[in-house]
Coordinates of C-alpha atoms and ligand atoms in Angstrom, one line a residue:
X620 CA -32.6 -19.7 -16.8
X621 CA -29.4 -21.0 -15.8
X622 CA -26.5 -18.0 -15.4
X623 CA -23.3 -19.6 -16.6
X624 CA -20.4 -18.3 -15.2
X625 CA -16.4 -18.5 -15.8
X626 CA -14.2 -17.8 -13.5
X627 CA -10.5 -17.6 -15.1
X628 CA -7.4 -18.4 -12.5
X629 CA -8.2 -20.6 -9.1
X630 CA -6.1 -18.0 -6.3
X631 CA -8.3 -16.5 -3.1
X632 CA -10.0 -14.1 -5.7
X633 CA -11.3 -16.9 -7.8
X634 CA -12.5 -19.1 -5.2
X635 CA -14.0 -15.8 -3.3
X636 CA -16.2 -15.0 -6.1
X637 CA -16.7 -18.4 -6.9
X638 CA -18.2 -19.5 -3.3
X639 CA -20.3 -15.6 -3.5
X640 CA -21.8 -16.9 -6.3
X641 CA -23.0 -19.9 -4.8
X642 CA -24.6 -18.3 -2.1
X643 CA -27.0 -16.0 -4.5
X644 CA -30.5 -16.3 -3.4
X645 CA -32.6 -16.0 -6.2
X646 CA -30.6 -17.1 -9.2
X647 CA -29.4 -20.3 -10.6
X648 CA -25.5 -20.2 -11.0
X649 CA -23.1 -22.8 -12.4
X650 CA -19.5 -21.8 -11.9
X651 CA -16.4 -23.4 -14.4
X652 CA -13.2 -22.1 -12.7
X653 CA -10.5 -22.1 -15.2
X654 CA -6.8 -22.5 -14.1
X655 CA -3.9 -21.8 -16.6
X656 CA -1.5 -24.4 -14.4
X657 CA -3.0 -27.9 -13.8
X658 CA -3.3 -27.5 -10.2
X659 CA -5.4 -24.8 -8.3
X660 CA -5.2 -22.4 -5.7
X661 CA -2.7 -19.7 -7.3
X662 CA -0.9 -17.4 -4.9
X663 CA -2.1 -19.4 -1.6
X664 CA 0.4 -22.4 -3.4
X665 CA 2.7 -20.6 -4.9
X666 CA 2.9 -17.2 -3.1
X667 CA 2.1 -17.9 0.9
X668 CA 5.5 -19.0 2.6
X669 CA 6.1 -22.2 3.1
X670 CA 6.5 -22.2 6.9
X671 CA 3.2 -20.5 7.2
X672 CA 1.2 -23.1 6.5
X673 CA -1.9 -21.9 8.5
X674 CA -2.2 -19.2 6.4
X675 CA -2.8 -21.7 3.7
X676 CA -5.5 -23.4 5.4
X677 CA -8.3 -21.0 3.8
X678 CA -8.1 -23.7 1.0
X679 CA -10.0 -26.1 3.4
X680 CA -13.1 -23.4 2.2
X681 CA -11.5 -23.5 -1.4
X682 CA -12.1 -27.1 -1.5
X683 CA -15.5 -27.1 -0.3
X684 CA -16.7 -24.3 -3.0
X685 CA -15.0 -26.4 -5.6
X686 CA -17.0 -29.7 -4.6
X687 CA -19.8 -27.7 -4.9
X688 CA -22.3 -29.5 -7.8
X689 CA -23.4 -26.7 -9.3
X690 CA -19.1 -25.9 -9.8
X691 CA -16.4 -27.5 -11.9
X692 CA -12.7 -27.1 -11.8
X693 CA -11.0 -27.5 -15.4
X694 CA -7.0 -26.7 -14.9
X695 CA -4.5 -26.9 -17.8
X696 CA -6.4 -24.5 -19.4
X697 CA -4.6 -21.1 -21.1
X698 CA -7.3 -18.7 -20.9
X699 CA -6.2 -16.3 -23.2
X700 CA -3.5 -18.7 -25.5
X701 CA -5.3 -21.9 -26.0
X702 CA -8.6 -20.7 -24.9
X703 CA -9.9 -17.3 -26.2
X704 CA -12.3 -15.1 -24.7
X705 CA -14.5 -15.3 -27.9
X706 CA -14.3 -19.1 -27.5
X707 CA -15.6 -18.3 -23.8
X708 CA -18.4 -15.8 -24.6
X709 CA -20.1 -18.9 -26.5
X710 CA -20.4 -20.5 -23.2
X711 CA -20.9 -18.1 -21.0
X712 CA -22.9 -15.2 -19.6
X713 CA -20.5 -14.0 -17.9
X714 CA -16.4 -14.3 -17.4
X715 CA -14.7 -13.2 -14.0
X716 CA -11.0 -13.0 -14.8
X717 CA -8.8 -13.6 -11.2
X718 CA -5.6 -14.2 -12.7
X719 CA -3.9 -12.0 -10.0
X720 CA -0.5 -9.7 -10.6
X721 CA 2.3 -12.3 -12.1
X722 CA 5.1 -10.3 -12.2
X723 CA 7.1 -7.8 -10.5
X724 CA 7.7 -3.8 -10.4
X725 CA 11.2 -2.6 -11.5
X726 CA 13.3 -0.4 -9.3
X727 CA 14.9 1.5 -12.6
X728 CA 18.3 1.8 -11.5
X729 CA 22.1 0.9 -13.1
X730 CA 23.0 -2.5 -12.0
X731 CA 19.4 -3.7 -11.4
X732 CA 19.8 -6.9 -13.9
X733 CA 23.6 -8.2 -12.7
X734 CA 23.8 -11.1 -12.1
X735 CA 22.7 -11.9 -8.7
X736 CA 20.1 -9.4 -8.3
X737 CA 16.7 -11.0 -9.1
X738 CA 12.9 -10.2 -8.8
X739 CA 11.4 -11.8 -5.0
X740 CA 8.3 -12.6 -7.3
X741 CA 10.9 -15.1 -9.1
X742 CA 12.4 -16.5 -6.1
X743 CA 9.4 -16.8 -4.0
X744 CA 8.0 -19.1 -7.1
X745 CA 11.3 -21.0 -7.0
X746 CA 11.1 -22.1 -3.6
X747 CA 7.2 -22.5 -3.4
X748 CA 7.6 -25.0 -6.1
X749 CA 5.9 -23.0 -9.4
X750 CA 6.6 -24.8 -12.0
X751 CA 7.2 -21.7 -14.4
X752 CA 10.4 -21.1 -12.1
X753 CA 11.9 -24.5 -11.5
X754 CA 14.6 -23.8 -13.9
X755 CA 15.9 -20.4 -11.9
X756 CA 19.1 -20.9 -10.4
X757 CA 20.0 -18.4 -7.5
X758 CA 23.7 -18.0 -6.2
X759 CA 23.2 -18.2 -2.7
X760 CA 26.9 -19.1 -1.8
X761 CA 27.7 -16.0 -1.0
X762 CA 27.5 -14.1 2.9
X763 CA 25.1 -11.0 2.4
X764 CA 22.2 -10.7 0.8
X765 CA 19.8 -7.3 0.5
X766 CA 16.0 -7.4 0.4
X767 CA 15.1 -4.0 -1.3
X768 CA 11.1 -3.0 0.3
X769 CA 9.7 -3.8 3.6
X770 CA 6.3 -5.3 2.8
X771 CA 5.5 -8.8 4.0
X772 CA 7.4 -10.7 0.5
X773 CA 10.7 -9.1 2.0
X774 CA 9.9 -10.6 5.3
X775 CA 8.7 -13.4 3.8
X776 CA 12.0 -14.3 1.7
X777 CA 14.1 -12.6 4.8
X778 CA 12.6 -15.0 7.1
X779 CA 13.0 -18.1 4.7
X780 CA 16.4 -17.5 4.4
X781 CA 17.4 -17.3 8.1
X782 CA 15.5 -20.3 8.8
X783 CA 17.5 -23.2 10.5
X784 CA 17.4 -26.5 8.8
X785 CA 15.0 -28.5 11.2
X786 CA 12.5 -25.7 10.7
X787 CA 12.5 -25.6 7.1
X788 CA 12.8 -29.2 6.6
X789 CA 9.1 -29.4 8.5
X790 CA 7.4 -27.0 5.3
X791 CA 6.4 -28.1 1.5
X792 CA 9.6 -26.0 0.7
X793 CA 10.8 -27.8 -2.3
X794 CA 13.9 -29.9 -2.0
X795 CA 15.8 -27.8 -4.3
X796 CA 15.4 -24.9 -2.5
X797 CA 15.8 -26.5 0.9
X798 CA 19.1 -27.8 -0.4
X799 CA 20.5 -24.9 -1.5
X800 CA 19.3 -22.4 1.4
X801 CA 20.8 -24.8 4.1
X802 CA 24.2 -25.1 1.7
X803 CA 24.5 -21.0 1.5
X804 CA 27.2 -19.1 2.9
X805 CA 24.0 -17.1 4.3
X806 CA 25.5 -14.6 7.0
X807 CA 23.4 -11.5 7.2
X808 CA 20.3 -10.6 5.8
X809 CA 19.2 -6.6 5.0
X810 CA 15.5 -5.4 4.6
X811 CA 15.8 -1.9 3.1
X812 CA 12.9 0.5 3.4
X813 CA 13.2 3.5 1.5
X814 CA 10.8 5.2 4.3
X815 CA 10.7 5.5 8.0
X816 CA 9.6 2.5 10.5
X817 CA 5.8 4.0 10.2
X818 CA 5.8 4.0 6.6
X819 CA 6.8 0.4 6.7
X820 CA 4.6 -1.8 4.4
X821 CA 5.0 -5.0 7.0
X822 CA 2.3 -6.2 9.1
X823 CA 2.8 -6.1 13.0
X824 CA 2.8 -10.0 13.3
X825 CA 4.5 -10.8 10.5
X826 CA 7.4 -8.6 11.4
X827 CA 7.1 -9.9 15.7
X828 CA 7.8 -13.1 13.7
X829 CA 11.6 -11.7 12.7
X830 CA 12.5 -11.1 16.3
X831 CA 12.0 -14.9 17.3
X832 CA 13.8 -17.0 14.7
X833 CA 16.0 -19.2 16.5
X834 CA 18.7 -19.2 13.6
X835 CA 18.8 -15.1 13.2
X836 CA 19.7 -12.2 15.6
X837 CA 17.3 -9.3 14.7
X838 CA 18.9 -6.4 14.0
X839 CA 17.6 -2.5 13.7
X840 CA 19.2 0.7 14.1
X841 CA 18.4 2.9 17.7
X842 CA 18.6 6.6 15.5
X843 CA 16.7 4.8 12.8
X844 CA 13.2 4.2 14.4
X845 CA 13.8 7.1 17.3
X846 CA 12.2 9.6 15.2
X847 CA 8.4 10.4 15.7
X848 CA 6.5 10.2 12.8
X849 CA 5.4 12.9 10.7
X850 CA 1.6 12.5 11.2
X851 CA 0.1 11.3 14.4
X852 CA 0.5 7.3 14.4
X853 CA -2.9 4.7 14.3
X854 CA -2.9 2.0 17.2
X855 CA -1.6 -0.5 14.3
X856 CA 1.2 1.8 13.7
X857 CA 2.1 2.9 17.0
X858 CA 2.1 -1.1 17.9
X859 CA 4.8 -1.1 14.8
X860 CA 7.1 1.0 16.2
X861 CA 7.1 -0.3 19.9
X862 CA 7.8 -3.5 18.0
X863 CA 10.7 -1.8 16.3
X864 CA 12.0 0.2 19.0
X865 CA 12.3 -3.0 20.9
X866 CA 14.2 -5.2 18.7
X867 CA 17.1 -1.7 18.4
X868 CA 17.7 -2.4 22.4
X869 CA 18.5 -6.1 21.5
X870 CA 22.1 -7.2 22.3
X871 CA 22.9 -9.6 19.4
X872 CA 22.7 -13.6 21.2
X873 CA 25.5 -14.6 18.8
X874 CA 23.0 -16.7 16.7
X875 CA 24.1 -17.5 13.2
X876 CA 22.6 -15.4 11.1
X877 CA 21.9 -11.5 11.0
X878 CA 18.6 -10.4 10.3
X879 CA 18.6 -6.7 9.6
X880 CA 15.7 -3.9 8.9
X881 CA 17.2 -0.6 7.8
X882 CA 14.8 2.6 7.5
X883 CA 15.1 5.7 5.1
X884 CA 17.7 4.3 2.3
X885 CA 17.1 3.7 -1.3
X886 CA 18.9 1.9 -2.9
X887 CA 20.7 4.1 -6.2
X888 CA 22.9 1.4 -8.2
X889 CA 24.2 -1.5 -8.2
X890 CA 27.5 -2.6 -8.4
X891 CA 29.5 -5.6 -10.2
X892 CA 32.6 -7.3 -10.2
X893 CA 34.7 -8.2 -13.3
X894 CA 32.4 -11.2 -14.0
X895 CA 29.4 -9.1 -13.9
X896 CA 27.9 -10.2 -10.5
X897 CA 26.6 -7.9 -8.5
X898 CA 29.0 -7.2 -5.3
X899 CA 27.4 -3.5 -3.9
X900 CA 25.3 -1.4 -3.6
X901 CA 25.2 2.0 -3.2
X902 CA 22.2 3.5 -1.1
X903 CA 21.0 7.3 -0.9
X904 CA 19.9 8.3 3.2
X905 CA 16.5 9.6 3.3
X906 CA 14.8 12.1 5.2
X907 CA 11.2 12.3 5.4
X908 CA 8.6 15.0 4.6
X909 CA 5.0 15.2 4.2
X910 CA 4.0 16.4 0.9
X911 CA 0.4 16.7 -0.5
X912 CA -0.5 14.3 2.6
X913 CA 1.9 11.9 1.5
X914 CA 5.2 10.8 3.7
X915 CA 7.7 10.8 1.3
X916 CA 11.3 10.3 1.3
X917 CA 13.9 13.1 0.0
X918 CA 17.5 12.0 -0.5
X919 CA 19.5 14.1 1.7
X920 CA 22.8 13.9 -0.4
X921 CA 24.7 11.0 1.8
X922 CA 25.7 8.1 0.3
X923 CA 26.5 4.8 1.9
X924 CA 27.8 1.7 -0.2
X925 CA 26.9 -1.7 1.2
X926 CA 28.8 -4.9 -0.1
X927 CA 26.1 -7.6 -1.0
X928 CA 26.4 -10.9 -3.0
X929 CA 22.8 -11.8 -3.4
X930 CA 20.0 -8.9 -4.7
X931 CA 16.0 -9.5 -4.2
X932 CA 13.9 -6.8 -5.5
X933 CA 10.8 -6.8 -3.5
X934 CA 8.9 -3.6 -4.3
X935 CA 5.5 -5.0 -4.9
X936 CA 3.7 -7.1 -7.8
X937 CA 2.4 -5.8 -11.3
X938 CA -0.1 -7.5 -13.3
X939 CA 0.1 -8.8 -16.6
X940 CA -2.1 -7.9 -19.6
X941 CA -4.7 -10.1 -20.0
X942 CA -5.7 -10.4 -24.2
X943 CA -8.9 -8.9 -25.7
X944 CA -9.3 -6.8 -22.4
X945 CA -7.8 -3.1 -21.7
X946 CA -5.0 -2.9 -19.9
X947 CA -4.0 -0.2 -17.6
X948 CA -0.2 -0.3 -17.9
X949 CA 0.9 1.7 -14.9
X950 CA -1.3 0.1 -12.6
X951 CA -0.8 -3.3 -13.9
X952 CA -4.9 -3.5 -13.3
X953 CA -7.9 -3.9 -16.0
X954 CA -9.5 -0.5 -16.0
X955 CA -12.8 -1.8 -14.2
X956 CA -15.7 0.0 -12.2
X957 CA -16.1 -2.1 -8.8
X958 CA -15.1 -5.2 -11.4
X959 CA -16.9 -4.4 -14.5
X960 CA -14.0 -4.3 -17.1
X961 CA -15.3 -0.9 -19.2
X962 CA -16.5 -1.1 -22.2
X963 CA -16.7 -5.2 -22.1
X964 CA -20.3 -6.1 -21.5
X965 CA -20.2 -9.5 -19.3
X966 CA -16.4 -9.1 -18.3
X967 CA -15.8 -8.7 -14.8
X968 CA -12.7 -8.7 -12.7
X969 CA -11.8 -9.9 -8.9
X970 CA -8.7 -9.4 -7.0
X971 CA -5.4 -7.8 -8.2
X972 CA -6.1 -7.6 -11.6
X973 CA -8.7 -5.2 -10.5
X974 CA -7.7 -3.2 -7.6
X975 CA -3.8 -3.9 -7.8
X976 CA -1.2 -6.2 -5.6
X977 CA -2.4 -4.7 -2.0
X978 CA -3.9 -6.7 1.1
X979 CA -3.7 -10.0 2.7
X980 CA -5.8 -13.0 1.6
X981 CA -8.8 -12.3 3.1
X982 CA -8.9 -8.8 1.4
X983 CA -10.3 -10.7 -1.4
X984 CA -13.4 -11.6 0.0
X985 CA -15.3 -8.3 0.1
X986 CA -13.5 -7.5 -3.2
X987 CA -14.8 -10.7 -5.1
X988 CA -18.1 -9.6 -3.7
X989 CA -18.2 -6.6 -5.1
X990 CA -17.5 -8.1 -8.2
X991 CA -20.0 -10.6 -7.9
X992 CA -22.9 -8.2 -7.0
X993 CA -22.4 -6.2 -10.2
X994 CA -22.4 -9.4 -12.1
X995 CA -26.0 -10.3 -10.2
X996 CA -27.0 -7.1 -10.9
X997 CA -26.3 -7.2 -15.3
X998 CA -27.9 -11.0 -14.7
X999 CA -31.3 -10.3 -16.1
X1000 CA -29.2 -7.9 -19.3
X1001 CA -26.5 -10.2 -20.1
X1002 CA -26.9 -11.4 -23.6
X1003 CA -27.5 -15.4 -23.6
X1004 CA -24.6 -17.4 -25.2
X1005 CA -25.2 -19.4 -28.5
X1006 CA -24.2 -22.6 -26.6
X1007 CA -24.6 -22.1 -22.9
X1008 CA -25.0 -26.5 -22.3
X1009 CA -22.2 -27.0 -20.1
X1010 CA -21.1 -29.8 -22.0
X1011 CA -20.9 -27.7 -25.1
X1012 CA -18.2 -26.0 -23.4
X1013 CA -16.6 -29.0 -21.9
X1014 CA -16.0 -30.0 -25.4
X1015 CA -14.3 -26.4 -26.5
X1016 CA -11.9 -26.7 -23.7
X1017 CA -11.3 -30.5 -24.5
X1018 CA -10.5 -29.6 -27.9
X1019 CA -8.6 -26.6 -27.3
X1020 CA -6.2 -27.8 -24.5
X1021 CA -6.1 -31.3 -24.7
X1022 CA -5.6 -33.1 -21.5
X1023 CA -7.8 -31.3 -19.4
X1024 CA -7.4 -31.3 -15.2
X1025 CA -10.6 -31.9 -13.0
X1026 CA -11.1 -31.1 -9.3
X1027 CA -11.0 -35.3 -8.6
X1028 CA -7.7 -35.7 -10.9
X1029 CA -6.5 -33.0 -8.3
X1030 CA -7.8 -34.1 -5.4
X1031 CA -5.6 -37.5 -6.1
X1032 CA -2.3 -35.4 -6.6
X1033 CA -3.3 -33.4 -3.4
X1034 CA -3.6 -36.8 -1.6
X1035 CA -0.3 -38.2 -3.1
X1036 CA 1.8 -35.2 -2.3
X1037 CA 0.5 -35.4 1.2
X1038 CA 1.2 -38.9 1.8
X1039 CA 4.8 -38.5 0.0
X1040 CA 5.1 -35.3 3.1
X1041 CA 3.8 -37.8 5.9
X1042 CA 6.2 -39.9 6.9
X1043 CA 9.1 -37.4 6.1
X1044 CA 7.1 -35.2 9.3
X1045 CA 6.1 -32.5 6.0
X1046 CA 2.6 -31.0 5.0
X1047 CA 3.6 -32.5 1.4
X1048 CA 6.4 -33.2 -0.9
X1049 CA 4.7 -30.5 -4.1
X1050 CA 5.2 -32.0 -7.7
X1051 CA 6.8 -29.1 -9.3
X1052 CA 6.5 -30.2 -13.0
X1053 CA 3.4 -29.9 -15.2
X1054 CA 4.3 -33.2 -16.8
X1055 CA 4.7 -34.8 -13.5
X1056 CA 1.2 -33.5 -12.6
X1057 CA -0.5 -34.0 -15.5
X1058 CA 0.7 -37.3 -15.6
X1059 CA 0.6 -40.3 -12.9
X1060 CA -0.2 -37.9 -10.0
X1061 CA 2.8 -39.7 -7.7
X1062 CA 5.4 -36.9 -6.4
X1063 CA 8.6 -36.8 -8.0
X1064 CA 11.9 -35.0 -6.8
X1065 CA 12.0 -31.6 -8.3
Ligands
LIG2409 P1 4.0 -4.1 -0.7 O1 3.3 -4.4 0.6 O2 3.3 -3.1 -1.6 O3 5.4 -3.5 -0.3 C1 6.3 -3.0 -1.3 C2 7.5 -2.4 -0.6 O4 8.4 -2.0 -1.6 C3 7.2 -1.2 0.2 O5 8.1 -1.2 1.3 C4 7.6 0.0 -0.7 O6 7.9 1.2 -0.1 C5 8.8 -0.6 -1.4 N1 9.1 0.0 -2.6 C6 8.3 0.3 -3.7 N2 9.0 0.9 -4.7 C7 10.3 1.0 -4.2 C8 11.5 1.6 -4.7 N3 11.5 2.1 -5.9 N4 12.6 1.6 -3.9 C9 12.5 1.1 -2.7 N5 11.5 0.5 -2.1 C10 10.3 0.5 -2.9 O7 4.2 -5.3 -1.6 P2 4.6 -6.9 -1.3 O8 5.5 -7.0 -0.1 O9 5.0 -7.4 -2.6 O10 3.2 -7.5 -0.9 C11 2.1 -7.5 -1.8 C12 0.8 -7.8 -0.9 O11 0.8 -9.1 -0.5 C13 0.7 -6.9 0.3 O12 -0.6 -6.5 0.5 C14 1.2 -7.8 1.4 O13 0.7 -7.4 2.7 C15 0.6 -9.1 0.9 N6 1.3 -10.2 1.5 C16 0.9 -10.6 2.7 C17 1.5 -11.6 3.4 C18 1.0 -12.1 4.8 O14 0.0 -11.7 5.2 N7 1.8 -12.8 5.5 C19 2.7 -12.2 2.9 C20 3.1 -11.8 1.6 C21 2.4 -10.8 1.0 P3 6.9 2.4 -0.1 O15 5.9 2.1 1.0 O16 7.8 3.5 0.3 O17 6.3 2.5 -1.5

């Protein structure tokens, strides 16, 4: 018996699972992976910065898996809207939903939605070329802008913005965002962590990164990263702060932009001018304590206001409800046991949408495998689908969705918006419009 399997969303998580199942001794496995957009790859397209482009190279494997014979890649296709999970539980044994953690968390303070203080998820999928967020516009004219977190989306969108022209022009950046970071009145940009420098959610190389941009001075304060931490540091963190303390002792070269990393402040409101755009915030100092194992941060009473012109609220992802499964609202996660969704029998989940928005891309791996063991192991007690010929369900996502994208209508975009990057010295130019990529596959100016 052929085990046919769907795997819903085409990010790390996806293709994980999908390549695990291809390497199952024992069973026969086809694989359809199912993308909402029509092209693939999810977060490694749209989430990865654009200037680390050899983080993005664990597509190379991606592409492999989906050339695979016994896979097929079918994008335009709403799982969920256009495609129901009924529809899919014809087809399949078994569906593996990877659709990831789409939107952001809320701070929950006054000010939070002036104008000029946006999510990061939002302006990260601006820039990376997501068509869902070409039509965000982001005021950059202004001189300061505040990153609130310090995980590695505040560095990333820190970084992006002090980038100098020649460097960003060399990334699949889109043109729009390129445009409009090198025409900013950019002067200093502020990572806020509401913690100390141990607690920081940054990893050491990303943040090493910070303190050689040729186009930013790195700024930190000495009195906020001279404390010791509460409990005894791990080589990682210890590594962290020697980073930290380092870049205090800096004299700044005079480059033109500021990059700064503050430590125990949160931020408490927001405040706006007349027109309603944000220009301030006011931030609480912290002091640290260790409660129920936990460092957390107490406000100590003192207030500080900072004048900002640009807001990006970078406290971490949240998923998104996916239909006809639970939903566990607080995590933003499917309530799953090691990616069994309870109480659905041949439901399984892989990546964020089952453990929550934590860990780099390769984290994914041993959690898609996981996933994909427990799936092996309700194989031989799934029930069989009424139709499980995969052409049945070719013809069920034909009807449903219409113009349906394969992994060769993709692989011809992928070539196009490489060559249209070659000669201009970029990765690729990215076709940022669904019409555009649905249609003649040739890369068009955002
Ligand atoms: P994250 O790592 O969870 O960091 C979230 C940050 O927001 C933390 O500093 C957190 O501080 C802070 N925060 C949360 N609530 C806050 C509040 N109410 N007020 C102030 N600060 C608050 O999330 P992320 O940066 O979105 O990254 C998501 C995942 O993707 C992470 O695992 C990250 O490593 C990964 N990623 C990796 C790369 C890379 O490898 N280059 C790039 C991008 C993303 P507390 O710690 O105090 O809660």
């Amino acid at each position: 018996m052929t085990l046919r399997i769907a795997v819903i969303g085409s990010g790390p998580a996806a293709f994980f699972a999908a390549d695990h199942l291809m390497h199952r001794d024992g069973l026969d496995i086809t694989v359809d992976i199912l993308e909402r957009l029509p092209v693939p790859y999810g977060l490694v397209r749209f989430g990865v910065a654009p200037d680390h482009q050899k983080i993005k190279s664990v597509i190379k494997g991606f592409a492999k898996t989906a050339a695979h014979e016994r896979v097929r890649f079918f994008g335009n296709v709403d799982v969920g809207r256009t495609v129901k999970l009924a529809d899919l539980q014809r087809h399949y044994h078994a569906v593996i939903f990877a659709t990831g953690a789409q939107t952001d968390r809320h701070l929950g303070i006054p000010g939070e939605d002036l104008m000029g203080s946006h999510p990061a998820t939002e302006f990260v999928a601006w820039y990376n070329g997501h068509p869902d967020f070409q039509h965000c516009t982001f005021d950059l004219s202004g001189k300061r802008v505040a990153v609130v977190g310090v995980g590695n989306v505040a560095v990333d969108i820190a970084r992006v913005l002090c980038r100098t022209q020649a460097e960003l022009a060399a990334t699949d950046i889109t043109d729009a965002a390129l445009e409009a970071i090198m025409a900013s009145g950019i002067e200093e940009v502020a990572m806020l962590g509401r913690r100390g420098p141990a607690e920081a959610a940054f990893t050491n190389p990303e943040v090493r990164e910070l303190g050689e941009l040729p186009g930013a001075d790195i700024i930190v304060r000495a009195d906020e990263v001279a404390d010791e931490p509460l409990t005894p540091p791990d080589r990682t963190t210890a590594k962290k702060l020697e980073i930290l303390r380092e870049f205090a002792q800096r004299a700044p070269e005079g480059k033109p932009k500021r990059l700064a990393i503050r430590f125990c402040v949160s931020p408490e409101a927001l405040i706006g001018d007349e027109t309603g755009h944000v220009r301030a915030m006011r931030v609480m100092r912290n002091r640290l304590e260790l409660k129920a194992g936990r460092i957390v941060a107490v406000p100590t009473g003192q207030v500080e206001e900072m004048p900002v012109d640009l807001v990006f609220r970078s406290v971490g992802y949240h998923g998104v409800a996916i239909a006809d499964l639970p939903f566990d609202e607080r995590s933003g996660t499917v309530p799953n046991h090691k990616g069994r969704v309870k109480g659905m029998v041949g439901c399984y989940v892989a990546g964020w949408i089952k453990r929550g928005p934590s860990g780099v891309i390769g984290t994914n791996k041993a959690d898609a495998s996981e996933t994909v063991e427990a799936v092996c192991a309700d194989a031989p007690t799934l029930p069989t689908p009424p139709a499980p010929d995969p052409a049945a369900a070719l013809a069920t996502l034909q009807a449903a969705c219409g113009q349906l994208v394969t992994w060769q209508d993709w692989e011809r975009l992928d070539a196009a918006e490489i060559a249209a990057g070659s000669p201009l010295g970029r990765p690729r130019v990215k076709v940022v419009r669904v019409a555009d990529m649905l249609g003649s596959g040739a890369p068009s100016a955002p």
